[in-house]
Amino acid sequence: MYFRADADRLVFPAIISPPRGKLSASDARRICVWCRMVFISSSRKRASRSAGCSAGPRSARRKRKPRRRMHRSRNAGCRKGKNRPPFAVREVYIMYKTVHGLVLREVKFKEADKMLTVLTQEEGKLSVRARGALRKSCRFAAASQQFAYSEMTLFLNRGRYYLEEASVVEDFRGLRDKFEALALAAYFAELLEAVSDEDSPDPELLRLGLNALFALSHEMFTEKQIKAAFELRVMCISGYAPALDYCAGCGKTENFRPVFSIGSGELFCSDCGEKAADGGLCIGAQTLAAMRYITGADPKRAFSFKLDEKDLRELGRVCQRYALRQLDRGFGALDYYEKLN
């Protein structure tokens, strides 16, 4: 007995009668399988005729519409021929990553999701989708809030990062006790987002942001002092470090009244102050000493300096104008913070 199963029909060319005696076990199994296939095929044909055809002449019968099939893209890498597979298997790569990141911004997406802008230590700035983060039962709802520093497990699917798991390391809860501190922290987040790049890790920038938020939430220093030191330090890390060692015009290193150029970031003496492109700002000796300390101090002690109220206001004004001029943009959170003060 021989039989062959095709895609469209069952072909059973011949049944060779066995010799006299009993059937072998293999022949019996083949006959049972063939009978079962013939029964299924005939029952399907009867069902289709009863459903799709009506009584009458064959020419007047309504033919049943063919069933729609889902077409898949063919494999472009295979040659044309009999051995070519009918369908291609599309491979989807899913890659998991564990990163440590600070949430800089959160935006509602669709009904219950969030789009997060995260500054990570390993991958730089990333855009992450947190599915179901707005639901009460979400396991990473706390880790998807702004200013939360967490250990996150992400998976990359088709060029987009999704948040799978997260555990909060530090949430800086003290920032939410005062409107001024919260507005200043939002300005810090906008500044970090402006100077950071995707796929460009900068652990020093993340460390500075964490230190600033920690000092602000625990009220270790005054807000003006933290703000001025953070702005100037961010400019140094981002490649906009000012030249504060000597006069850019004559080369003097001491015994001169300093004039700081906002546009070029250079230092001039009072005699060479006219060479500054924007006229420059006259600053005091204590302000210059504080700027030199901030640019060269250890990252953990960048906020540890003392100034009187007058010099601290002058330092804050110079650092803010320098940061806004070099980045050539404004910040909405900074405007709101100035309104509060």
Short mmCIF file of C-alpha atoms in Angstrom, two decimals:
data_model
loop_
_atom_site.label_atom_id
_atom_site.label_comp_id
_atom_site.label_asym_id
_atom_site.label_seq_id
_atom_site.Cartn_x
_atom_site.Cartn_y
_atom_site.Cartn_z
CA MET A 1 0.00 0.00 0.00
CA TYR A 2 1.30 3.44 -0.92
CA PHE A 3 -0.21 6.84 -0.23
CA ARG A 4 0.94 10.44 -0.45
CA ALA A 5 -0.51 13.56 1.23
CA ASP A 6 -0.38 16.81 -0.74
CA ALA A 7 -1.31 20.32 0.35
CA ASP A 8 -4.62 20.40 -1.55
CA ARG A 9 -5.76 16.79 -1.88
CA LEU A 10 -5.07 13.29 -0.75
CA VAL A 11 -3.65 11.01 -3.43
CA PHE A 12 -4.02 7.28 -2.94
CA PRO A 13 -2.87 5.68 -6.20
CA ALA A 14 -3.11 2.00 -5.36
CA ILE A 15 -3.79 -0.54 -2.68
CA ILE A 16 -1.82 -3.67 -3.11
CA SER A 17 -3.73 -6.59 -1.70
CA PRO A 18 -1.71 -8.40 0.93
CA PRO A 19 -0.87 -12.06 0.60
CA ARG A 20 -3.10 -14.69 2.04
CA GLY A 21 -3.17 -14.68 5.75
CA LYS A 22 -3.29 -11.89 8.31
CA LEU A 23 -2.36 -8.25 7.70
CA SER A 24 0.88 -7.06 9.13
CA ALA A 25 0.76 -4.47 11.87
CA SER A 26 2.32 -1.76 9.69
CA ASP A 27 -0.19 -2.32 6.85
CA ALA A 28 -3.07 -2.20 9.30
CA ARG A 29 -1.89 1.11 10.71
CA ARG A 30 -1.54 2.58 7.23
CA ILE A 31 -5.06 1.55 6.25
CA CYS A 32 -6.49 3.04 9.46
CA VAL A 33 -4.69 6.31 8.90
CA TRP A 34 -5.82 6.50 5.29
CA CYS A 35 -9.44 5.74 6.18
CA ARG A 36 -9.41 8.42 8.82
CA MET A 37 -8.03 10.99 6.37
CA VAL A 38 -10.57 10.05 3.71
CA PHE A 39 -13.42 10.35 6.22
CA ILE A 40 -12.30 13.81 7.34
CA SER A 41 -11.84 14.99 3.76
CA SER A 42 -15.26 13.74 2.64
CA SER A 43 -17.02 15.23 5.67
CA ARG A 44 -15.47 18.63 4.94
CA LYS A 45 -16.58 18.46 1.32
CA ARG A 46 -20.16 17.60 2.33
CA ALA A 47 -20.22 20.49 4.78
CA SER A 48 -18.95 22.94 2.21
CA ARG A 49 -21.49 21.80 -0.38
CA SER A 50 -24.39 22.12 2.02
CA ALA A 51 -23.27 25.58 3.16
CA GLY A 52 -22.21 27.13 -0.11
CA CYS A 53 -24.38 25.54 -2.81
CA SER A 54 -28.09 25.51 -3.47
CA ALA A 55 -30.31 23.19 -5.43
CA GLY A 56 -30.49 23.72 -9.17
CA PRO A 57 -28.37 23.28 -12.22
CA ARG A 58 -24.61 23.27 -11.75
CA SER A 59 -24.14 26.47 -13.79
CA ALA A 60 -26.54 28.40 -11.52
CA ARG A 61 -24.98 27.31 -8.28
CA ARG A 62 -23.23 29.99 -6.28
CA LYS A 63 -19.63 29.18 -5.67
CA ARG A 64 -18.30 29.59 -2.20
CA LYS A 65 -15.80 32.38 -1.72
CA PRO A 66 -12.32 31.15 -0.93
CA ARG A 67 -11.23 31.54 2.65
CA ARG A 68 -8.85 34.38 3.31
CA ARG A 69 -5.38 33.41 4.29
CA MET A 70 -2.80 35.42 6.11
CA HIS A 71 0.13 36.10 3.81
CA ARG A 72 3.57 36.50 5.27
CA SER A 73 6.57 38.10 3.64
CA ARG A 74 8.73 35.65 1.77
CA ASN A 75 12.31 35.05 2.71
CA ALA A 76 14.40 37.36 0.58
CA GLY A 77 17.59 35.47 1.35
CA CYS A 78 16.49 32.17 -0.28
CA ARG A 79 16.88 31.39 -3.95
CA LYS A 80 13.91 30.76 -6.15
CA GLY A 81 13.15 27.11 -6.61
CA LYS A 82 11.50 24.09 -5.12
CA ASN A 83 13.58 24.18 -1.97
CA ARG A 84 12.52 27.70 -1.11
CA PRO A 85 10.45 27.80 2.11
CA PRO A 86 6.94 29.21 1.59
CA PHE A 87 7.12 31.60 4.53
CA ALA A 88 9.89 33.47 6.29
CA VAL A 89 10.34 33.42 10.04
CA ARG A 90 10.90 36.97 11.24
CA GLU A 91 13.42 37.06 14.07
CA VAL A 92 12.79 39.55 16.88
CA TYR A 93 15.66 40.27 19.21
CA ILE A 94 14.78 41.15 22.80
CA MET A 95 17.67 42.31 24.94
CA TYR A 96 17.51 42.91 28.68
CA LYS A 97 19.64 45.50 30.46
CA THR A 98 20.08 46.49 34.07
CA VAL A 99 20.89 50.17 34.55
CA HIS A 100 21.00 52.73 37.35
CA GLY A 101 19.15 55.87 36.35
CA LEU A 102 17.61 59.14 37.52
CA VAL A 103 14.19 60.06 36.14
CA LEU A 104 14.48 63.58 34.73
CA ARG A 105 11.03 63.87 33.16
CA GLU A 106 7.76 61.93 33.07
CA VAL A 107 4.97 62.38 30.51
CA LYS A 108 1.61 60.62 30.42
CA PHE A 109 1.30 58.30 27.43
CA LYS A 110 -1.99 56.78 26.31
CA GLU A 111 -4.29 55.68 29.14
CA ALA A 112 -2.06 54.33 31.90
CA ASP A 113 1.51 54.49 30.57
CA LYS A 114 4.37 56.93 31.04
CA MET A 115 7.22 58.04 28.84
CA LEU A 116 10.29 58.59 31.01
CA THR A 117 13.49 60.47 30.26
CA VAL A 118 16.14 58.71 32.33
CA LEU A 119 19.77 59.71 32.83
CA THR A 120 21.59 56.42 33.32
CA GLN A 121 25.10 55.66 34.41
CA GLU A 122 25.66 52.93 31.82
CA GLU A 123 23.88 54.19 28.67
CA GLY A 124 23.53 57.95 29.06
CA LYS A 125 20.14 59.53 28.43
CA LEU A 126 17.37 57.09 27.50
CA SER A 127 13.70 57.33 26.61
CA VAL A 128 11.85 54.55 28.43
CA ARG A 129 8.20 53.53 28.24
CA ALA A 130 6.71 52.42 31.56
CA ARG A 131 3.57 50.45 30.76
CA GLY A 132 0.83 50.67 33.38
CA ALA A 133 2.80 53.08 35.58
CA LEU A 134 -0.33 55.15 36.32
CA ARG A 135 -2.22 52.20 37.77
CA LYS A 136 -2.33 51.78 41.53
CA SER A 137 -1.30 48.14 41.30
CA CYS A 138 1.82 48.86 39.25
CA ARG A 139 4.91 47.39 40.89
CA PHE A 140 7.22 50.17 39.65
CA ALA A 141 4.93 53.17 40.17
CA ALA A 142 7.31 54.76 42.70
CA ALA A 143 10.36 54.20 40.51
CA SER A 144 8.71 55.94 37.55
CA GLN A 145 8.22 59.26 39.36
CA GLN A 146 10.35 62.30 38.67
CA PHE A 147 13.61 62.61 40.69
CA ALA A 148 13.55 58.88 41.56
CA TYR A 149 16.94 57.18 41.36
CA SER A 150 16.39 53.46 40.81
CA GLU A 151 17.91 50.25 39.59
CA MET A 152 15.95 49.43 36.45
CA THR A 153 15.64 46.35 34.30
CA LEU A 154 14.89 47.37 30.72
CA PHE A 155 14.25 45.32 27.62
CA LEU A 156 14.91 46.60 24.13
CA ASN A 157 12.35 45.66 21.51
CA ARG A 158 12.42 47.13 18.00
CA GLY A 159 14.54 50.08 19.02
CA ARG A 160 12.46 51.10 22.05
CA TYR A 161 13.17 50.57 25.73
CA TYR A 162 10.46 49.24 28.05
CA LEU A 163 10.58 49.20 31.83
CA GLU A 164 10.28 45.65 33.15
CA GLU A 165 11.31 45.94 36.82
CA ALA A 166 12.64 48.69 39.09
CA SER A 167 13.66 49.14 42.70
CA VAL A 168 14.02 52.61 44.21
CA VAL A 169 17.44 53.48 45.61
CA GLU A 170 16.70 57.12 46.57
CA ASP A 171 13.53 59.13 46.02
CA PHE A 172 14.65 62.51 47.51
CA ARG A 173 11.41 62.86 49.43
CA GLY A 174 12.51 66.10 51.07
CA LEU A 175 12.17 67.96 47.76
CA ARG A 176 8.38 67.79 48.01
CA ASP A 177 8.22 69.65 51.31
CA LYS A 178 8.90 73.10 49.78
CA PHE A 179 7.74 74.61 46.51
CA GLU A 180 11.04 76.45 46.06
CA ALA A 181 13.11 73.29 46.42
CA LEU A 182 10.83 71.37 44.06
CA ALA A 183 11.01 74.11 41.41
CA LEU A 184 14.79 74.29 41.72
CA ALA A 185 15.06 70.50 41.38
CA ALA A 186 12.93 70.68 38.23
CA TYR A 187 15.37 73.28 36.85
CA PHE A 188 18.27 70.94 37.64
CA ALA A 189 16.50 68.14 35.75
CA GLU A 190 15.93 70.36 32.70
CA LEU A 191 19.56 71.44 32.74
CA LEU A 192 20.78 67.84 32.94
CA GLU A 193 18.50 66.85 30.09
CA ALA A 194 19.79 69.72 27.95
CA VAL A 195 23.49 68.86 28.30
CA SER A 196 23.25 65.03 28.24
CA ASP A 197 23.25 62.93 25.07
CA GLU A 198 21.75 59.59 24.15
CA ASP A 199 24.09 56.58 24.01
CA SER A 200 26.81 58.70 25.61
CA PRO A 201 27.29 57.70 29.26
CA ASP A 202 28.62 60.37 31.61
CA PRO A 203 28.81 59.06 35.19
CA GLU A 204 30.27 62.34 36.47
CA LEU A 205 27.24 64.29 35.28
CA LEU A 206 24.86 61.84 36.94
CA ARG A 207 26.89 61.95 40.15
CA LEU A 208 26.70 65.75 40.20
CA GLY A 209 22.92 65.66 39.75
CA LEU A 210 22.49 63.15 42.56
CA ASN A 211 24.71 65.17 44.91
CA ALA A 212 22.81 68.37 44.13
CA LEU A 213 19.40 66.77 44.73
CA PHE A 214 20.63 65.14 47.94
CA ALA A 215 22.02 68.43 49.28
CA LEU A 216 18.82 70.23 48.30
CA SER A 217 16.46 67.66 49.83
CA HIS A 218 18.39 67.51 53.12
CA GLU A 219 18.97 71.31 53.25
CA MET A 220 22.71 70.88 53.67
CA PHE A 221 23.43 74.28 52.08
CA THR A 222 21.40 77.27 50.96
CA GLU A 223 19.49 77.06 47.69
CA LYS A 224 21.48 79.91 46.14
CA GLN A 225 24.76 78.21 46.95
CA ILE A 226 23.66 74.85 45.53
CA LYS A 227 22.22 76.47 42.41
CA ALA A 228 25.35 78.50 41.59
CA ALA A 229 27.73 75.59 42.17
CA PHE A 230 25.57 73.21 40.15
CA GLU A 231 25.30 75.53 37.15
CA LEU A 232 29.03 76.22 36.96
CA ARG A 233 29.97 72.60 37.53
CA VAL A 234 27.59 71.41 34.82
CA MET A 235 29.20 73.82 32.38
CA CYS A 236 32.63 72.44 33.23
CA ILE A 237 31.55 68.82 32.71
CA SER A 238 29.78 69.67 29.43
CA GLY A 239 32.85 71.29 27.89
CA TYR A 240 32.14 74.95 28.69
CA ALA A 241 34.69 75.36 31.47
CA PRO A 242 35.69 79.04 31.94
CA ALA A 243 39.34 80.13 31.94
CA LEU A 244 39.85 81.69 35.37
CA ASP A 245 43.60 81.36 35.96
CA TYR A 246 44.91 84.55 34.35
CA CYS A 247 43.93 87.58 32.32
CA ALA A 248 43.25 86.65 28.71
CA GLY A 249 44.53 90.04 27.53
CA CYS A 250 47.84 90.62 29.32
CA GLY A 251 48.45 87.39 31.21
CA LYS A 252 48.26 88.75 34.77
CA THR A 253 47.59 86.17 37.44
CA GLU A 254 47.06 88.36 40.54
CA ASN A 255 46.64 91.91 41.86
CA PHE A 256 43.96 93.00 39.40
CA ARG A 257 40.26 93.68 39.46
CA PRO A 258 38.65 90.77 37.61
CA VAL A 259 36.22 91.20 34.73
CA PHE A 260 34.47 88.03 33.56
CA SER A 261 33.27 87.66 29.96
CA ILE A 262 29.94 85.84 29.73
CA GLY A 263 30.25 85.14 26.01
CA SER A 264 33.78 83.72 25.86
CA GLY A 265 34.18 82.49 29.43
CA GLU A 266 37.50 84.30 29.81
CA LEU A 267 38.87 86.47 32.58
CA PHE A 268 40.21 89.97 32.02
CA CYS A 269 41.76 92.61 34.20
CA SER A 270 40.32 96.12 34.50
CA ASP A 271 42.80 97.43 31.90
CA CYS A 272 41.90 94.74 29.36
CA GLY A 273 38.19 94.68 30.12
CA GLU A 274 37.41 96.50 26.89
CA LYS A 275 38.62 93.47 24.93
CA ALA A 276 35.72 91.39 26.22
CA ALA A 277 33.20 90.79 23.45
CA ASP A 278 30.19 91.55 25.63
CA GLY A 279 31.81 94.14 27.87
CA GLY A 280 32.18 91.66 30.74
CA LEU A 281 30.93 91.69 34.32
CA CYS A 282 32.99 93.14 37.13
CA ILE A 283 33.18 90.60 39.94
CA GLY A 284 34.78 90.66 43.37
CA ALA A 285 37.83 88.77 44.51
CA GLN A 286 35.76 86.49 46.76
CA THR A 287 33.44 85.63 43.88
CA LEU A 288 36.41 84.76 41.67
CA ALA A 289 37.89 82.59 44.42
CA ALA A 290 34.58 80.74 44.77
CA MET A 291 34.39 80.15 41.01
CA ARG A 292 37.92 78.77 40.97
CA TYR A 293 37.08 76.49 43.88
CA ILE A 294 33.92 75.14 42.20
CA THR A 295 35.67 74.37 38.91
CA GLY A 296 38.56 72.49 40.51
CA ALA A 297 37.14 70.96 43.70
CA ASP A 298 36.42 67.31 44.35
CA PRO A 299 32.89 66.37 43.15
CA LYS A 300 31.82 65.48 46.69
CA ARG A 301 32.89 68.89 48.04
CA ALA A 302 31.83 71.14 45.17
CA PHE A 303 29.12 72.77 47.34
CA SER A 304 31.29 73.21 50.46
CA PHE A 305 32.32 76.87 50.41
CA LYS A 306 31.34 79.99 52.33
CA LEU A 307 30.43 83.42 51.03
CA ASP A 308 28.61 86.36 52.46
CA GLU A 309 25.17 87.25 51.14
CA LYS A 310 26.38 89.94 48.74
CA ASP A 311 29.05 87.80 47.09
CA LEU A 312 26.68 84.82 46.97
CA ARG A 313 24.10 86.84 45.03
CA GLU A 314 26.82 88.00 42.65
CA LEU A 315 28.06 84.43 42.16
CA GLY A 316 24.54 83.21 41.43
CA ARG A 317 23.94 85.97 38.89
CA VAL A 318 27.23 85.29 37.06
CA CYS A 319 26.81 81.50 36.96
CA GLN A 320 23.20 81.70 35.77
CA ARG A 321 23.95 84.17 32.99
CA TYR A 322 26.96 82.15 31.89
CA ALA A 323 24.98 78.89 31.68
CA LEU A 324 22.09 80.45 29.76
CA ARG A 325 24.45 82.22 27.37
CA GLN A 326 26.51 79.13 26.58
CA LEU A 327 23.47 76.89 26.07
CA ASP A 328 21.60 79.66 24.21
CA ARG A 329 18.21 78.75 25.64
CA GLY A 330 15.87 79.36 28.56
CA PHE A 331 14.22 77.05 31.07
CA GLY A 332 10.60 77.15 32.17
CA ALA A 333 11.35 75.75 35.62
CA LEU A 334 13.92 78.50 36.18
CA ASP A 335 11.36 81.18 35.36
CA TYR A 336 8.92 79.62 37.83
CA TYR A 337 11.60 79.43 40.52
CA GLU A 338 12.43 83.12 40.09
CA LYS A 339 8.75 84.00 40.45
CA LEU A 340 8.62 82.15 43.76
CA ASN A 341 11.58 84.16 45.05
#
